[in-house]
Amino acid sequence: MLGSGSAGNSALVATDHCRLLVDGGLSARQIVLRLEQCGVAPDQLDGVLLTHEHGDHVCGLEVLCRKYDLPIYANALTAEASRCDGSLDRHRNWRIFRTGAEFSICDIRVQTFPVPHDAVDPIGFAFHAGSSSLGFITDLGYPTKLVIERLREVHTLVIETNHDEKLLQNDSHRPWPVKQRIQSRHGHLSNNAAASVIEELLPGKIERVVLGHLSRDCNTPELALGAVQALLAKCGRTDVELHCAAQSQISTRFRVGETERGAFQPTFENAFFQTAPCPGAL
Ligand SMILES: [Zn+2]
Ligand SMILES: [Zn+2]
């Protein structure tokens, strides 16, 4: 996790052959700096995958992609929303997929699935490489059956623990409609809601959980970790590794599994992607 929280989100998913950014919601400068700390130069990236168009997930991409012509993988509505707010309207290197599609980028198989959130077509990801997989869900109001289904096979899960319910209720800065939006079925997962998702996945393959997207005012790492630790203790699953990602610095690097080293025959699935619809273009 290059950084995660209400002020911006970006993560690096990498194998020996492939380096992908998931969202680019930190400043381009911070993305480059933090990639450097992971030993990755921005021009080594194979692409950026977008979960949705909210600023805390895309705000660094305009500058980053002006300098490095990175492919951006997104569904059509998310691409259009990101282009129409002006920030990415000049970017040409879009790879458009249908929500629900599965595709490969180098040796990473990417599964996409819809999540309920107040964006045009928000999605979560499951990444498969070698024998291991990584689930990635931030920004969702509640877990649908499909979300749980897609995550049953993952070994590592990145999940948002956005807020502590009490801190949110007592917060004096946020007007009532904003609180309602956050708590709604198209808002964000609370610490307890995330714990329930994890509980549902315990019979599966899950070995490690990384908490992210914490609200600065309405949560703390202690509260988020505490809620999930309590759940794991209750279920007798203290063997599950637990981490909390921070906003201002990169997290520990997690080794999700082993992939094939050595020579790699690239897939040419890129040919199946369309370029983004370009409103007003000739
Ligand atoms: Zn967000
Ligand atoms: Zn969002």
Coordinates of C-alpha atoms and ligand atoms in Angstrom, one line a residue:
M1 CA 0.0 0.0 0.0
L2 CA 1.7 3.2 -1.1
G3 CA -0.8 5.2 1.0
S4 CA -4.4 4.7 2.1
G5 CA -7.0 6.8 3.8
S6 CA -9.7 9.3 3.1
A7 CA -7.2 11.7 1.7
G8 CA -5.8 9.4 -1.0
N9 CA -5.3 5.9 -2.1
S10 CA -2.8 4.0 -4.2
A11 CA -1.3 0.5 -4.0
L12 CA 1.3 -1.4 -6.0
V13 CA 0.6 -5.0 -7.0
A14 CA 3.7 -6.7 -8.5
T15 CA 5.2 -9.9 -9.7
D16 CA 8.6 -10.5 -11.3
H17 CA 7.0 -9.7 -14.7
C18 CA 4.3 -7.1 -13.9
R19 CA 3.8 -4.0 -11.9
L20 CA 0.4 -2.5 -11.5
L21 CA -0.9 0.5 -9.6
V22 CA -4.4 0.2 -8.1
D23 CA -5.7 3.7 -8.1
G24 CA -3.7 6.9 -8.2
G25 CA -5.2 9.0 -5.5
L26 CA -1.9 10.5 -4.1
S27 CA -0.1 13.4 -5.7
A28 CA 2.0 12.3 -8.7
R29 CA 5.1 13.3 -6.7
Q30 CA 4.2 11.1 -3.8
I31 CA 3.3 8.2 -6.1
V32 CA 6.8 8.5 -7.7
L33 CA 8.6 8.9 -4.4
R34 CA 6.8 6.0 -2.8
L35 CA 7.2 3.7 -5.8
E36 CA 10.9 4.5 -5.6
Q37 CA 10.9 3.3 -2.0
C38 CA 9.6 0.0 -3.4
G39 CA 12.4 -0.1 -6.1
V40 CA 10.0 0.7 -9.0
A41 CA 10.4 3.5 -11.5
P42 CA 7.1 4.9 -12.8
D43 CA 8.0 4.0 -16.4
Q44 CA 8.3 0.4 -15.3
L45 CA 4.6 0.3 -14.5
D46 CA 2.5 -1.9 -16.8
G47 CA -0.7 0.1 -16.0
V48 CA -3.0 1.7 -13.5
L49 CA -6.3 0.0 -12.6
L50 CA -9.2 2.2 -11.4
T51 CA -11.7 1.2 -8.8
H52 CA -13.8 4.3 -9.3
E53 CA -13.6 8.0 -10.2
H54 CA -13.5 9.7 -6.8
G55 CA -10.7 12.2 -6.3
D56 CA -9.1 10.2 -3.5
H57 CA -8.5 7.5 -6.1
V58 CA -7.5 9.4 -9.3
C59 CA -6.2 12.8 -8.3
G60 CA -2.5 12.1 -9.0
L61 CA -3.0 10.4 -12.4
E62 CA -3.3 13.5 -14.6
V63 CA 0.2 14.6 -13.8
L64 CA 1.6 11.1 -13.7
C65 CA 0.1 10.0 -17.0
R66 CA 1.1 13.3 -18.7
K67 CA 4.7 12.4 -18.0
Y68 CA 4.5 8.6 -18.4
D69 CA 2.0 7.3 -21.0
L70 CA 0.7 4.6 -18.7
P71 CA -2.3 2.5 -19.8
I72 CA -5.2 3.1 -17.5
Y73 CA -7.6 0.1 -17.1
A74 CA -11.1 1.1 -16.2
N75 CA -14.7 0.3 -17.1
A76 CA -16.3 2.7 -19.6
L77 CA -18.4 4.8 -17.1
T78 CA -15.4 5.3 -14.7
A79 CA -13.2 6.3 -17.7
E80 CA -15.8 8.7 -18.9
A81 CA -16.4 10.2 -15.5
S82 CA -12.6 10.7 -15.0
R83 CA -12.3 12.3 -18.4
C84 CA -15.3 14.5 -18.1
D85 CA -14.3 16.2 -14.9
G86 CA -11.4 17.5 -17.1
S87 CA -8.5 15.9 -15.2
L88 CA -7.8 13.0 -17.6
D89 CA -9.4 14.3 -20.8
R90 CA -6.2 14.4 -22.7
H91 CA -5.1 10.9 -21.8
R92 CA -5.3 8.6 -24.7
N93 CA -4.1 5.3 -23.4
W94 CA -7.2 3.8 -22.0
R95 CA -8.0 0.1 -21.7
I96 CA -11.7 -0.4 -21.3
F97 CA -13.2 -3.5 -19.8
R98 CA -16.7 -4.5 -18.8
T99 CA -17.4 -4.7 -15.0
G100 CA -17.4 -8.4 -14.2
A101 CA -14.7 -9.1 -16.8
E102 CA -11.6 -11.2 -16.2
F103 CA -8.4 -10.4 -18.1
S104 CA -4.7 -10.9 -17.8
I105 CA -2.0 -8.2 -17.6
C106 CA 1.3 -10.0 -18.1
D107 CA 1.2 -12.9 -15.5
I108 CA -1.5 -11.4 -13.3
R109 CA -5.1 -12.5 -13.9
V110 CA -7.5 -9.7 -12.9
Q111 CA -11.1 -10.4 -11.8
T112 CA -13.4 -7.4 -11.5
F113 CA -16.7 -7.3 -9.7
P114 CA -19.2 -4.5 -8.9
V115 CA -19.4 -3.0 -5.4
P116 CA -22.1 -0.8 -4.0
H117 CA -20.7 2.8 -3.6
D118 CA -21.8 6.2 -4.7
A119 CA -19.8 6.3 -7.8
V120 CA -20.8 5.7 -11.5
D121 CA -19.6 2.0 -11.7
P122 CA -17.4 1.2 -8.7
I123 CA -15.6 -2.1 -8.6
G124 CA -13.4 -4.4 -6.5
F125 CA -10.6 -6.7 -7.7
A126 CA -9.3 -10.1 -7.2
F127 CA -5.7 -10.6 -8.5
H128 CA -4.5 -14.1 -9.2
A129 CA -0.9 -15.0 -9.9
G130 CA 0.9 -18.3 -9.4
S131 CA -1.0 -20.2 -6.8
S132 CA -2.0 -17.2 -4.7
S133 CA -4.5 -14.4 -4.8
L134 CA -5.2 -11.0 -3.4
G135 CA -8.6 -9.4 -2.9
F136 CA -9.0 -5.7 -3.0
I137 CA -12.1 -3.9 -1.8
T138 CA -12.1 -0.3 -0.7
D139 CA -15.1 2.1 -0.9
L140 CA -18.2 0.0 -0.5
G141 CA -21.3 0.4 1.5
Y142 CA -21.9 -3.3 2.2
P143 CA -20.7 -6.6 0.9
T144 CA -23.0 -8.2 -1.7
K145 CA -23.2 -12.0 -2.1
L146 CA -21.1 -11.6 -5.2
V147 CA -18.3 -9.7 -3.4
I148 CA -18.1 -12.5 -0.8
E149 CA -18.1 -15.1 -3.5
R150 CA -15.2 -13.5 -5.4
L151 CA -13.2 -13.1 -2.2
R152 CA -13.5 -16.7 -0.9
E153 CA -10.4 -17.8 -2.7
V154 CA -8.1 -15.0 -1.7
H155 CA -5.2 -15.5 0.6
T156 CA -4.6 -11.8 1.3
L157 CA -7.4 -9.3 1.6
V158 CA -7.2 -5.5 1.4
I159 CA -10.4 -4.1 2.9
E160 CA -11.5 -0.7 4.1
T161 CA -12.2 0.0 7.7
N162 CA -13.4 3.5 7.1
H163 CA -14.9 4.7 10.4
D164 CA -15.7 3.8 13.9
E165 CA -19.5 4.1 14.2
K166 CA -19.5 6.0 17.5
L167 CA -16.8 8.5 16.4
L168 CA -18.8 9.2 13.2
Q169 CA -22.1 9.7 15.1
N170 CA -20.3 12.1 17.6
D171 CA -18.4 14.0 14.9
S172 CA -19.4 17.6 15.1
H173 CA -17.9 18.7 11.8
R174 CA -19.9 16.6 9.4
P175 CA -23.5 17.6 8.7
W176 CA -26.1 14.9 9.1
P177 CA -26.6 14.2 5.3
V178 CA -22.9 13.5 5.0
K179 CA -23.0 11.1 7.9
Q180 CA -26.0 9.4 6.4
R181 CA -24.2 9.1 3.1
I182 CA -21.1 7.5 4.7
Q183 CA -23.3 5.0 6.6
S184 CA -25.6 4.2 3.7
R185 CA -25.5 1.1 1.6
H186 CA -23.6 3.1 -1.0
G187 CA -21.2 4.6 1.5
H188 CA -18.2 3.1 3.4
L189 CA -17.6 0.1 5.6
S190 CA -17.3 0.8 9.3
N191 CA -14.8 -1.2 11.4
N192 CA -17.5 -3.5 12.6
A193 CA -18.9 -4.0 9.1
A194 CA -15.4 -4.9 7.8
A195 CA -15.0 -7.3 10.7
S196 CA -18.3 -9.1 9.6
V197 CA -16.9 -9.4 6.0
I198 CA -13.7 -11.0 7.3
E199 CA -15.8 -13.3 9.5
E200 CA -17.6 -14.5 6.4
L201 CA -14.3 -15.2 4.7
L202 CA -12.7 -17.2 7.6
P203 CA -13.8 -20.6 6.3
G204 CA -12.0 -19.8 3.0
K205 CA -8.3 -19.4 2.3
I206 CA -7.7 -16.1 4.0
E207 CA -4.3 -15.8 5.8
R208 CA -3.7 -12.1 5.9
V209 CA -5.8 -8.9 6.2
V210 CA -4.7 -5.4 5.4
L211 CA -7.0 -2.6 6.7
G212 CA -7.1 0.7 4.8
H213 CA -9.0 3.8 3.8
L214 CA -9.4 5.0 7.4
S215 CA -11.1 8.3 8.0
R216 CA -8.8 10.8 9.6
D217 CA -11.4 12.2 11.9
C218 CA -13.6 9.3 12.6
N219 CA -11.2 6.4 13.1
T220 CA -7.8 5.4 14.4
P221 CA -5.6 2.4 13.6
E222 CA -6.1 1.2 17.1
L223 CA -9.9 1.2 16.8
A224 CA -9.8 -0.5 13.4
L225 CA -7.3 -3.1 14.4
G226 CA -9.1 -3.6 17.7
A227 CA -12.4 -4.3 16.1
V228 CA -10.9 -6.9 13.7
Q229 CA -8.6 -8.4 16.4
A230 CA -11.7 -8.9 18.6
L231 CA -13.5 -10.7 15.8
L232 CA -10.5 -13.0 15.1
A233 CA -10.1 -13.8 18.8
K234 CA -13.8 -14.6 19.1
C235 CA -13.5 -17.0 16.1
G236 CA -10.3 -18.6 17.4
R237 CA -8.4 -17.3 14.3
T238 CA -5.6 -15.3 15.8
D239 CA -3.4 -17.0 13.2
V240 CA -4.7 -14.6 10.6
E241 CA -2.0 -11.9 10.0
L242 CA -3.4 -8.3 10.5
H243 CA -2.0 -5.0 9.3
C244 CA -3.3 -1.4 9.0
A245 CA -2.1 0.8 6.1
A246 CA -1.3 4.4 6.7
Q247 CA -2.0 7.6 4.8
S248 CA 1.4 9.2 5.0
Q249 CA 3.8 6.4 4.4
I250 CA 4.1 3.1 2.5
S251 CA 3.1 -0.1 4.4
T252 CA 5.3 -3.1 4.9
R253 CA 5.6 -5.1 1.6
F254 CA 3.5 -8.3 1.7
R255 CA 4.5 -11.4 -0.2
V256 CA 1.2 -12.9 -1.3
G257 CA 2.7 -16.0 -3.0
E258 CA 5.1 -17.4 -5.5
T259 CA 5.0 -17.0 -9.2
E260 CA 7.0 -18.6 -12.0
R261 CA 10.4 -17.0 -12.3
G262 CA 12.4 -16.8 -15.5
A263 CA 11.1 -16.4 -19.0
F264 CA 7.6 -15.3 -19.5
Q265 CA 5.4 -15.5 -22.6
P266 CA 3.2 -12.4 -22.6
T267 CA -0.4 -12.7 -23.4
F268 CA -1.8 -10.4 -26.1
E269 CA -5.1 -9.8 -24.4
N270 CA -4.5 -6.0 -24.7
A271 CA -5.8 -6.4 -28.2
F272 CA -9.3 -7.1 -26.8
F273 CA -9.5 -3.8 -25.0
Q274 CA -11.3 -0.9 -26.7
T275 CA -10.2 2.6 -26.5
A276 CA -12.4 4.8 -24.3
P277 CA -15.4 6.5 -25.9
C278 CA -14.4 10.0 -26.6
P279 CA -17.3 12.4 -26.3
G280 CA -17.1 15.2 -28.9
A281 CA -14.1 13.7 -30.7
L282 CA -14.1 13.2 -34.4
Ligands
ZN1 ZN -12.2 6.6 -1.4
ZN2 ZN -15.2 6.6 -3.1

